[in-house]
Coordinates of C-alpha atoms in Angstrom, one line a residue:
X1 CA 141.0 125.7 80.6
X2 CA 137.5 124.5 80.0
X3 CA 136.1 123.8 83.5
X4 CA 135.7 127.5 84.6
X5 CA 134.2 129.0 81.4
X6 CA 131.8 126.0 80.9
X7 CA 130.7 126.0 84.6
X8 CA 130.4 129.7 85.1
X9 CA 129.9 131.5 81.7
X10 CA 127.4 131.3 78.9
X11 CA 129.7 128.9 77.2
X12 CA 128.1 126.3 79.5
X13 CA 124.6 127.4 78.6
X14 CA 122.0 130.0 79.7
X15 CA 118.8 129.4 81.7
X16 CA 115.9 131.6 82.9
X17 CA 114.7 130.8 86.4
X18 CA 111.0 129.9 86.5
X19 CA 110.2 129.7 90.2
X20 CA 111.2 131.3 93.5
X21 CA 112.5 134.8 94.3
X22 CA 114.9 134.8 91.3
X23 CA 112.1 134.0 88.8
X24 CA 112.8 135.7 85.5
X25 CA 116.5 136.1 86.1
X26 CA 119.0 134.5 83.7
X27 CA 121.9 132.3 85.0
X28 CA 125.0 131.4 83.1
X29 CA 127.2 128.3 83.2
X30 CA 126.5 124.7 84.0
X31 CA 126.8 124.9 87.8
X32 CA 124.4 127.8 88.4
X33 CA 122.2 126.4 85.6
X34 CA 122.0 123.0 87.2
X35 CA 121.1 124.4 90.6
X36 CA 118.4 126.7 89.2
X37 CA 117.0 123.9 87.0
X38 CA 116.9 121.4 89.8
X39 CA 115.3 123.9 92.1
X40 CA 112.7 124.7 89.5
X41 CA 112.0 120.9 89.1
X42 CA 111.6 120.6 92.9
X43 CA 109.3 123.6 93.2
X44 CA 107.2 122.6 90.1
X45 CA 106.9 119.0 91.4
X46 CA 105.7 120.3 94.8
X47 CA 103.1 122.5 93.0
X48 CA 101.9 119.5 90.9
X49 CA 102.8 121.2 87.5
X50 CA 103.5 118.0 85.6
X51 CA 103.6 119.7 82.2
X52 CA 106.4 122.1 83.2
X53 CA 108.3 119.4 84.9
X54 CA 108.2 117.2 81.8
X55 CA 109.2 120.2 79.6
X56 CA 112.3 120.9 81.8
X57 CA 113.3 117.2 81.8
X58 CA 113.0 116.9 78.0
X59 CA 114.6 120.2 76.9
X60 CA 117.6 120.7 79.3
X61 CA 120.6 118.5 80.1
X62 CA 122.6 120.9 82.3
X63 CA 125.1 118.4 83.6
X64 CA 126.4 117.0 80.3
X65 CA 129.9 118.4 80.8
X66 CA 130.5 118.0 84.5
X67 CA 129.1 114.5 84.9
X68 CA 131.8 113.2 82.7
X69 CA 134.4 114.6 85.0
X70 CA 132.6 113.2 88.0
X71 CA 132.7 109.7 86.5
X72 CA 136.4 110.2 85.9
X73 CA 137.2 111.2 89.5
X74 CA 134.9 108.8 91.2
X75 CA 135.1 105.8 88.9
X76 CA 137.8 105.8 86.2
X77 CA 140.7 107.0 88.4
X78 CA 139.7 104.7 91.2
X79 CA 140.2 101.8 88.9
X80 CA 143.5 103.1 87.6
X81 CA 144.8 103.8 91.0
X82 CA 143.9 100.4 92.3
X83 CA 145.6 98.8 89.3
X84 CA 148.8 100.8 90.0
X85 CA 148.7 99.8 93.7
X86 CA 148.2 96.1 92.8
X87 CA 151.4 96.3 90.7
X88 CA 153.6 97.9 93.3
X89 CA 156.6 95.6 94.0
X90 CA 155.6 93.1 96.7
X91 CA 158.2 94.3 99.2
X92 CA 157.0 97.9 98.9
X93 CA 153.2 97.5 99.1
X94 CA 153.1 98.6 102.7
X95 CA 155.2 101.6 102.0
X96 CA 153.1 102.8 99.1
X97 CA 149.7 102.0 100.5
X98 CA 149.3 105.3 102.3
X99 CA 150.4 107.3 99.2
X100 CA 147.9 105.6 96.9
X101 CA 145.0 105.7 99.5
X102 CA 145.5 109.3 100.4
X103 CA 145.7 110.4 96.7
X104 CA 142.7 108.3 95.8
X105 CA 140.7 109.7 98.7
X106 CA 141.5 113.3 97.8
X107 CA 140.4 112.7 94.2
X108 CA 137.2 110.8 95.2
X109 CA 136.1 113.4 97.8
X110 CA 137.0 116.7 95.9
X111 CA 136.9 115.8 92.2
X112 CA 140.4 117.2 91.7
X113 CA 142.1 114.6 89.5
X114 CA 145.8 115.7 89.4
X115 CA 147.0 113.8 92.4
X116 CA 146.4 110.5 90.6
X117 CA 147.0 111.7 87.0
X118 CA 150.5 112.9 87.7
X119 CA 151.3 109.5 89.1
X120 CA 151.2 107.9 85.7
X121 CA 151.0 110.5 82.9
X122 CA 154.8 110.8 82.8
X123 CA 155.7 107.2 83.7
X124 CA 153.2 105.6 81.4
X125 CA 152.2 108.0 78.7
X126 CA 150.4 105.4 76.5
X127 CA 148.3 104.5 79.5
X128 CA 147.4 108.2 80.0
X129 CA 146.3 108.4 76.4
X130 CA 144.1 105.3 76.8
X131 CA 142.8 106.9 80.0
X132 CA 141.9 110.0 78.0
X133 CA 139.8 107.9 75.6
X134 CA 138.0 106.2 78.4
X135 CA 137.3 109.6 80.0
X136 CA 135.9 110.7 76.7
X137 CA 133.5 107.7 76.7
X138 CA 132.4 108.8 80.2
X139 CA 131.5 112.3 78.8
X140 CA 129.5 110.6 76.0
X141 CA 127.4 108.7 78.6
X142 CA 125.4 111.9 79.3
X143 CA 124.0 111.6 75.8
X144 CA 123.3 107.9 76.1
X145 CA 121.6 107.6 79.5
X146 CA 120.1 110.1 82.0
X147 CA 123.0 111.4 84.1
X148 CA 121.6 114.8 85.1
X149 CA 123.6 115.3 88.3
X150 CA 126.3 117.9 89.0
X151 CA 128.9 118.3 91.7
X152 CA 132.6 118.8 92.3
X153 CA 133.4 115.6 94.1
X154 CA 131.5 113.2 96.4
X155 CA 131.3 115.6 99.3
X156 CA 129.3 118.2 97.3
X157 CA 127.3 115.4 95.7
X158 CA 126.2 114.3 99.1
X159 CA 125.1 117.8 100.1
X160 CA 123.1 118.0 96.8
X161 CA 121.5 114.6 97.1
X162 CA 118.3 115.9 98.9
X163 CA 117.8 118.4 96.1
X164 CA 118.4 115.6 93.5
X165 CA 115.8 113.4 95.2
X166 CA 113.2 116.2 95.6
X167 CA 113.7 117.2 91.9
X168 CA 112.8 113.6 90.9
X169 CA 116.3 112.7 89.7
X170 CA 116.7 109.5 91.7
X171 CA 117.1 107.4 88.6
X172 CA 119.8 109.7 87.3
X173 CA 121.7 109.3 90.6
X174 CA 121.4 105.5 90.4
X175 CA 122.6 105.6 86.7
X176 CA 125.6 107.8 87.9
X177 CA 126.6 105.3 90.6
X178 CA 126.3 102.4 88.2
X179 CA 128.3 104.2 85.5
X180 CA 131.1 104.9 88.1
X181 CA 131.2 101.3 89.0
X182 CA 131.3 100.1 85.4
X183 CA 134.0 102.5 84.4
X184 CA 136.0 101.7 87.5
X185 CA 136.1 98.0 86.7
X186 CA 136.8 98.7 83.0
X187 CA 139.7 101.1 83.9
X188 CA 141.1 98.7 86.4
X189 CA 141.4 95.8 83.9
X190 CA 142.7 98.1 81.1
X191 CA 145.3 99.7 83.4
X192 CA 146.4 96.4 85.0
X193 CA 146.9 94.8 81.6
X194 CA 148.9 97.7 80.2
X195 CA 151.1 98.1 83.3
X196 CA 152.0 94.4 83.3
X197 CA 152.1 93.9 79.5
X198 CA 154.3 96.9 78.7
X199 CA 156.2 96.9 82.0
X200 CA 155.4 100.5 82.9
X201 CA 157.3 101.9 85.9
X202 CA 154.4 103.3 87.8
X203 CA 155.1 104.5 91.3
X204 CA 156.5 101.8 93.6
X205 CA 157.6 99.5 90.7
X206 CA 160.5 98.7 88.5
X207 CA 162.8 101.3 90.1
X208 CA 160.3 104.1 90.3
X209 CA 160.9 104.8 93.9
X210 CA 161.4 108.5 93.9
X211 CA 159.5 109.0 97.1
X212 CA 161.5 106.3 98.9
X213 CA 163.9 107.2 101.7
X214 CA 163.8 109.4 104.7
X215 CA 163.8 113.2 104.8
X216 CA 167.6 113.4 105.2
X217 CA 168.1 111.5 102.0
X218 CA 165.6 113.7 100.2
X219 CA 167.3 116.8 101.5
X220 CA 170.8 115.8 100.4
X221 CA 170.1 114.7 96.9
X222 CA 171.2 116.8 93.9
X223 CA 171.3 120.3 95.4
X224 CA 174.3 121.9 97.0
X225 CA 173.2 124.5 99.6
X226 CA 175.7 127.2 100.6
X227 CA 177.4 127.3 104.0
X228 CA 175.2 130.2 105.1
X229 CA 172.4 127.7 105.8
X230 CA 169.7 128.2 108.5
X231 CA 167.1 125.5 109.1
X232 CA 163.3 125.7 109.3
X233 CA 163.2 122.5 111.4
X234 CA 161.7 120.7 108.5
X235 CA 164.2 119.0 106.1
X236 CA 161.8 118.8 103.2
X237 CA 160.8 122.5 103.5
X238 CA 164.5 123.4 103.5
X239 CA 165.0 121.2 100.4
X240 CA 162.1 122.9 98.6
X241 CA 163.3 126.4 99.4
X242 CA 166.8 125.5 98.1
X243 CA 165.2 124.1 94.9
X244 CA 163.4 127.4 94.5
X245 CA 166.7 129.2 94.4
X246 CA 166.9 130.1 98.1
X247 CA 164.9 132.3 100.4
X248 CA 165.9 135.5 98.6
X249 CA 164.6 134.2 95.3
X250 CA 161.1 133.7 96.5
X251 CA 158.5 136.5 96.0
X252 CA 155.2 134.8 96.8
X253 CA 154.1 131.3 98.0
X254 CA 150.6 129.9 97.3
X255 CA 149.0 126.5 96.7
X256 CA 145.9 124.9 95.3
X257 CA 144.6 121.4 96.1
X258 CA 147.5 119.7 94.5
X259 CA 150.1 122.3 93.3
X260 CA 152.6 124.3 95.2
X261 CA 152.5 127.7 93.4
X262 CA 155.5 130.0 93.8
X263 CA 156.6 133.2 92.2
X264 CA 160.3 133.6 92.0
X265 CA 162.6 136.4 90.9
X266 CA 165.0 134.3 88.8
X267 CA 163.6 131.0 87.3
X268 CA 167.2 130.1 86.3
X269 CA 167.9 129.3 89.9
X270 CA 165.1 126.8 90.2
X271 CA 166.0 123.1 90.2
X272 CA 165.0 120.8 87.3
X273 CA 162.2 118.2 87.3
X274 CA 164.5 115.4 88.3
X275 CA 165.6 117.3 91.4
X276 CA 162.0 118.0 92.3
X277 CA 161.1 114.4 92.0
X278 CA 164.1 113.5 94.2
X279 CA 162.4 115.9 96.7
X280 CA 159.1 114.0 96.6
X281 CA 157.4 116.0 93.8
X282 CA 155.3 114.4 91.1
X283 CA 155.9 117.0 88.4
X284 CA 157.1 120.5 87.7
X285 CA 155.6 123.3 85.6
X286 CA 157.6 126.5 84.9
X287 CA 156.0 129.6 83.3
X288 CA 158.4 132.5 83.4
X289 CA 158.5 133.5 87.1
X290 CA 155.7 131.2 88.0
X291 CA 156.7 127.8 89.4
X292 CA 154.2 125.0 90.1
X293 CA 155.5 121.9 91.8
X294 CA 153.0 119.0 92.1
X295 CA 152.8 117.5 95.6
X296 CA 149.3 116.2 95.7
X297 CA 147.1 116.8 98.8
X298 CA 150.0 117.9 101.0
X299 CA 150.7 121.0 98.8
X300 CA 148.8 123.4 101.0
X301 CA 150.6 122.2 104.1
X302 CA 153.9 122.7 102.4
X303 CA 152.9 126.2 101.4
X304 CA 152.2 127.1 105.1
X305 CA 155.4 125.6 106.3
X306 CA 157.5 127.4 103.6
X307 CA 155.7 130.7 104.4
X308 CA 156.4 130.2 108.1
X309 CA 160.1 129.6 107.4
X310 CA 160.3 132.8 105.3
X311 CA 158.4 134.8 107.9
X312 CA 160.8 133.6 110.6
X313 CA 163.7 134.9 108.5
X314 CA 165.2 131.5 107.7
X315 CA 168.0 132.0 105.1
X316 CA 168.7 129.2 102.7
X317 CA 170.9 129.9 99.7
X318 CA 171.2 127.5 96.7
X319 CA 174.5 128.6 95.1
X320 CA 174.8 125.7 92.7
X321 CA 172.3 123.3 91.2
X322 CA 174.2 120.3 90.0
X323 CA 173.0 117.7 87.4

């Protein structure tokens, strides 16, 4: 709710460009503001205008909001995910290694936090509340030390590093790296203590094995599909279409980085959250005809597979959704 307006509207601040072809133009929001501000710093430093450089450094902190999210995705959640993995039942470590590593890598590279947050926010709500407090402390760091860097994940941060260096923000970048390391270590010890002390059933531990089993087991659990059943060739895709109320109930299929987003005709035909978890989902959000199933980084691939099945005329009818 806050990321888009703060990053791209005047809620995130306004700035008048000083140098370059856009000099005199006003930009809105933290992302355009940071790019324009850093570019002005780079150009003014190249021109030797020390007074203007000092003025910009003293009077603008354009990354105050986003840098907290960056510390969260590149530091805090890395510590939490490692704590969850370390507490997976010993006999299931190998099985869950790929799940945790792929989710952590997606969060680290893109800055999209849901793949890891949905792993524990329902299974360990108190841990999620503590995580929120730690995340708040990360936001506060922008007012304590210089952290004037801005990106949406490490990939974009790497592409912006030359600009950061030329703008004279090397110390800010170093502060950011150190802050990520400190928060990662802090989060690991806090999460590890809470998971063990309060016996939270995070993924792969204490019976929380909803992603365990092969595709056939996932497909057969908790949904009865009618006899008029075609197959897409992908058991999980068939299972998801059935949970969505069948092929005829689906109007539109889309996905973001972590959510499968589907518009259905009748939401009453859609399976409940337990059934979605049996099908490998991490969460379910229903808003009238809008269905969002959380599948982490594989959401986009599932969208393509489901759309292909519908385009090929595969007919799957879910006549009854049992408890």
